[in-house]
Amino acid sequence: MTLKFSKIIGHRGAAAYAPENTLEGIHTAADMGVEWVEFDVKLTKDQVPILFHDDTLERTTNGGDRPVAECTLDEIRALEAGSWFADSFAGIKIPTLEEALEVVIGHGLGLNLEIKPCPGREKETAEAALDILSQIWDDHDRLLISSFSHVSMETALDMAGDWHRGFLLPEEWPENWRELAEYLDVSTFNVNGNKVVREQIDELLDLEKPILAYTINDPDRARILQGWGVDGFFTDAPDVLTDAILKVH
Ligand code: G3P
Ligand code: MG
């Protein structure tokens, strides 16, 4: 099974142009010609996987500072998740993972599903997300599971060892990153492209797996990273990055 990722991956959909982690964001990315999207998945109180980034509601909804982990799906559904971004998106809702997968599949996109558990829910979030995926998703050459949580990644390894996993490296790499990557049997390294230095990329190049950089919106930075050997880019602005990296070839 060979991973067939694209060089440009729409971040949280296409987060510069539509509210992040929404169906509208996925539609927007597809309409722009993007072939892969990334989104973040966490659990409601009643264990339903939804698309959401933060642990609390206030940045991207009208729900105040409540923790997502304390809200049922019904409470999540009552929230409004668009007008913080632009009036034209007022009224849109937080989608379930199941709804989002239908849209991704409908557009024929590849997917990086990032498991983004609320604290203490690392295992159950991975289990619930993979359970839904296993019922809906067929094309495992175009699916990449990733997480900053090593527990979530280990759960993915245990539940679906033959699916592709991406090793998400934060700005500060864990000391044992090589051992972890080997144990988790990862297919890609997903690095913070705004913080990573060339020596780190060189270390990854030795391992001969694709390197993906998040979150790159600056064309100059994309060209530098591409010159170092980075293979793909998570970006909020897929059109800007597409122009940037095409000029290299
Ligand atoms: O998966 C790449 C990137 O999305 C990781 O960071 O915080 O944007 O989810 P974040
Ligand atoms: Mg993410």
XYZ file of C-alpha atoms and ligand atoms in Angstrom:
260
model
C 0.000 0.000 0.000
C 1.638 3.234 -1.169
C 0.503 6.561 0.224
C -0.610 8.881 -2.580
C -0.604 12.271 -0.889
C -0.655 15.556 -2.785
C 1.905 18.346 -2.360
C -0.790 20.754 -1.220
C -3.074 19.755 1.655
C -5.888 22.122 2.591
C -5.474 22.883 6.311
C -8.675 22.482 8.349
C -10.355 22.576 4.927
C -9.162 25.850 3.442
C -8.936 27.906 6.611
C -8.052 31.205 4.962
C -11.253 31.162 2.922
C -13.903 29.377 5.007
C -14.383 28.625 8.698
C -11.979 25.882 9.791
C -13.120 22.295 10.284
C -16.514 22.751 8.620
C -18.236 21.150 5.647
C -18.081 24.554 3.933
C -14.308 24.492 4.385
C -14.031 21.103 2.692
C -16.286 22.230 -0.170
C -14.187 25.378 -0.547
C -10.950 23.387 -0.727
C -12.420 21.047 -3.335
C -13.743 23.958 -5.381
C -10.206 25.388 -5.405
C -8.876 22.186 -6.926
C -7.229 20.889 -3.757
C -6.751 17.090 -3.779
C -6.210 16.488 -0.055
C -7.558 18.104 3.100
C -6.622 17.925 6.762
C -9.022 18.316 9.667
C -9.048 17.863 13.442
C -11.258 15.384 15.267
C -12.310 15.298 18.906
C -15.171 13.779 20.892
C -18.366 15.203 22.315
C -19.337 14.295 25.885
C -21.522 11.524 24.454
C -18.597 10.136 22.463
C -19.449 11.361 18.970
C -16.439 12.327 16.818
C -16.768 15.890 15.515
C -14.525 18.285 13.627
C -13.043 20.777 16.056
C -9.598 22.127 16.906
C -9.614 23.801 20.324
C -10.434 22.228 23.694
C -12.946 25.021 24.372
C -15.623 26.631 22.256
C -14.994 30.350 22.336
C -12.634 31.026 19.447
C -14.758 29.525 16.690
C -18.327 29.385 18.055
C -20.857 31.359 20.069
C -20.611 28.800 22.914
C -18.413 30.734 25.337
C -15.491 29.107 27.108
C -17.084 25.705 27.791
C -14.877 22.661 27.222
C -15.915 20.599 24.198
C -15.580 17.439 26.294
C -18.480 18.645 28.493
C -20.910 19.240 25.603
C -23.245 16.643 24.165
C -23.744 16.386 20.420
C -27.114 18.134 20.789
C -25.419 21.045 22.549
C -22.685 21.178 19.919
C -25.317 21.148 17.166
C -27.050 24.171 18.680
C -23.903 26.275 18.264
C -23.134 28.650 15.436
C -19.668 28.206 13.949
C -19.399 30.615 11.033
C -19.961 34.240 11.921
C -16.683 34.533 13.903
C -15.041 34.100 10.495
C -17.301 36.198 8.262
C -20.938 37.273 8.213
C -21.412 35.366 4.967
C -20.881 32.105 6.897
C -23.304 32.923 9.723
C -25.420 29.981 10.817
C -23.176 27.088 9.866
C -22.769 24.165 12.231
C -19.965 22.004 13.600
C -20.011 18.773 11.585
C -19.728 15.232 12.802
C -16.857 13.170 11.441
C -19.355 11.024 9.590
C -20.820 14.026 7.759
C -17.363 15.331 6.917
C -16.234 11.984 5.518
C -19.250 11.890 3.208
C -18.258 15.296 1.835
C -14.590 14.341 1.472
C -15.531 11.127 -0.334
C -18.128 12.938 -2.448
C -15.419 15.251 -3.758
C -12.948 12.391 -4.208
C -10.399 13.979 -1.863
C -7.591 12.388 0.116
C -7.615 12.974 3.862
C -5.234 13.591 6.721
C -7.386 12.946 9.770
C -5.697 14.489 12.780
C -6.854 12.992 16.067
C -6.964 15.959 18.445
C -8.162 14.544 21.767
C -9.308 16.633 24.682
C -7.031 15.965 27.672
C -7.540 12.456 29.056
C -9.505 11.234 26.025
C -6.578 10.162 23.870
C -7.522 6.511 23.487
C -11.281 6.837 23.156
C -11.017 9.626 20.589
C -8.796 7.484 18.386
C -11.070 4.471 18.852
C -14.230 6.367 17.940
C -12.661 8.071 14.911
C -11.182 4.843 13.566
C -14.426 3.016 14.161
C -16.295 5.487 11.929
C -13.503 5.460 9.351
C -13.515 1.684 9.137
C -17.225 1.764 8.263
C -16.955 4.475 5.607
C -13.454 4.812 4.149
C -12.123 2.434 1.486
C -9.177 4.117 -0.203
C -6.311 3.624 2.222
C -3.723 4.932 -0.219
C -5.344 8.317 0.331
C -5.821 8.344 4.086
C -3.264 9.462 6.654
C -3.958 9.290 10.392
C -1.925 11.595 12.615
C -1.862 12.959 16.140
C 0.407 14.804 18.524
C -0.817 12.280 21.101
C 1.343 9.176 21.172
C -1.460 7.307 22.936
C -3.836 8.118 20.073
C -1.190 7.012 17.588
C -0.572 3.772 19.462
C -4.311 3.128 19.454
C -4.354 3.656 15.676
C -1.448 1.235 15.334
C -3.252 -1.379 17.407
C -6.621 -0.962 15.694
C -5.537 -0.491 12.090
C -1.876 -1.327 11.769
C -1.959 -1.384 7.971
C -3.393 2.145 7.599
C -0.912 4.967 7.022
C 0.107 6.995 10.043
C 1.828 10.389 9.994
C 4.176 11.293 12.869
C 3.236 14.792 13.984
C 6.277 16.508 15.444
C 5.713 19.623 17.587
C 8.184 22.505 17.673
C 10.150 20.714 20.422
C 10.854 17.205 19.214
C 10.700 14.457 21.826
C 14.171 13.097 22.582
C 13.129 9.602 21.569
C 11.434 10.662 18.311
C 13.312 8.081 16.223
C 12.298 5.202 18.473
C 8.704 6.441 18.617
C 8.507 6.804 14.840
C 9.887 3.321 14.375
C 7.544 1.812 16.976
C 4.515 3.596 15.500
C 5.621 2.478 12.036
C 4.863 5.834 10.459
C 4.622 6.599 6.737
C 5.331 10.352 6.934
C 6.910 12.964 9.181
C 4.689 16.023 9.677
C 6.802 18.911 10.984
C 6.181 22.468 12.104
C 7.377 24.113 8.906
C 7.704 27.549 10.453
C 10.053 26.376 13.219
C 11.952 23.459 11.739
C 15.626 24.001 10.832
C 17.542 22.487 7.964
C 19.546 20.121 10.214
C 16.300 18.558 11.420
C 15.058 18.077 7.862
C 18.425 16.470 7.023
C 17.928 13.995 9.876
C 14.492 13.102 8.540
C 15.749 12.756 4.970
C 18.027 9.917 6.175
C 14.880 7.928 7.026
C 13.596 8.188 3.440
C 9.946 8.890 4.186
C 7.896 11.812 2.907
C 8.151 15.026 4.929
C 5.066 17.244 5.218
C 5.197 20.748 6.725
C 2.435 22.544 8.652
C 1.134 25.265 8.418
C 2.720 27.112 5.516
C 0.973 30.140 4.056
C 4.069 32.094 3.025
C 5.283 31.289 -0.508
C 8.902 32.180 0.331
C 8.956 29.756 3.229
C 7.404 27.061 1.032
C 10.154 27.480 -1.544
C 12.866 27.287 1.131
C 11.374 24.137 2.630
C 10.956 22.579 -0.778
C 14.612 23.264 -1.464
C 15.521 21.430 1.753
C 13.538 18.380 0.673
C 10.043 18.879 2.123
C 7.510 16.992 -0.001
C 4.152 18.525 0.922
C 2.535 21.453 2.691
C -0.472 21.930 4.926
C -1.800 25.362 4.062
C -4.756 27.603 4.826
C -4.312 29.200 1.376
C -3.913 26.405 -1.182
C -3.990 28.773 -4.166
C -1.067 30.839 -2.848
C 1.050 27.767 -2.122
C 0.230 26.075 -5.408
C 1.632 29.078 -7.248
C 4.688 29.119 -4.982
C 5.785 25.555 -5.399
C 4.916 25.203 -9.081
C 7.512 27.862 -9.871
C 10.228 25.570 -8.521
C 9.622 22.888 -11.124
O -1.765 18.332 11.064
C -1.082 19.496 10.815
C -1.546 20.626 11.699
O -2.936 20.734 11.579
C -1.153 20.443 13.138
O -1.439 21.547 13.944
O -2.760 22.804 15.579
O -3.149 23.150 13.157
O -3.877 21.050 14.245
P -2.875 22.161 14.237
Mg -4.652 19.930 12.603
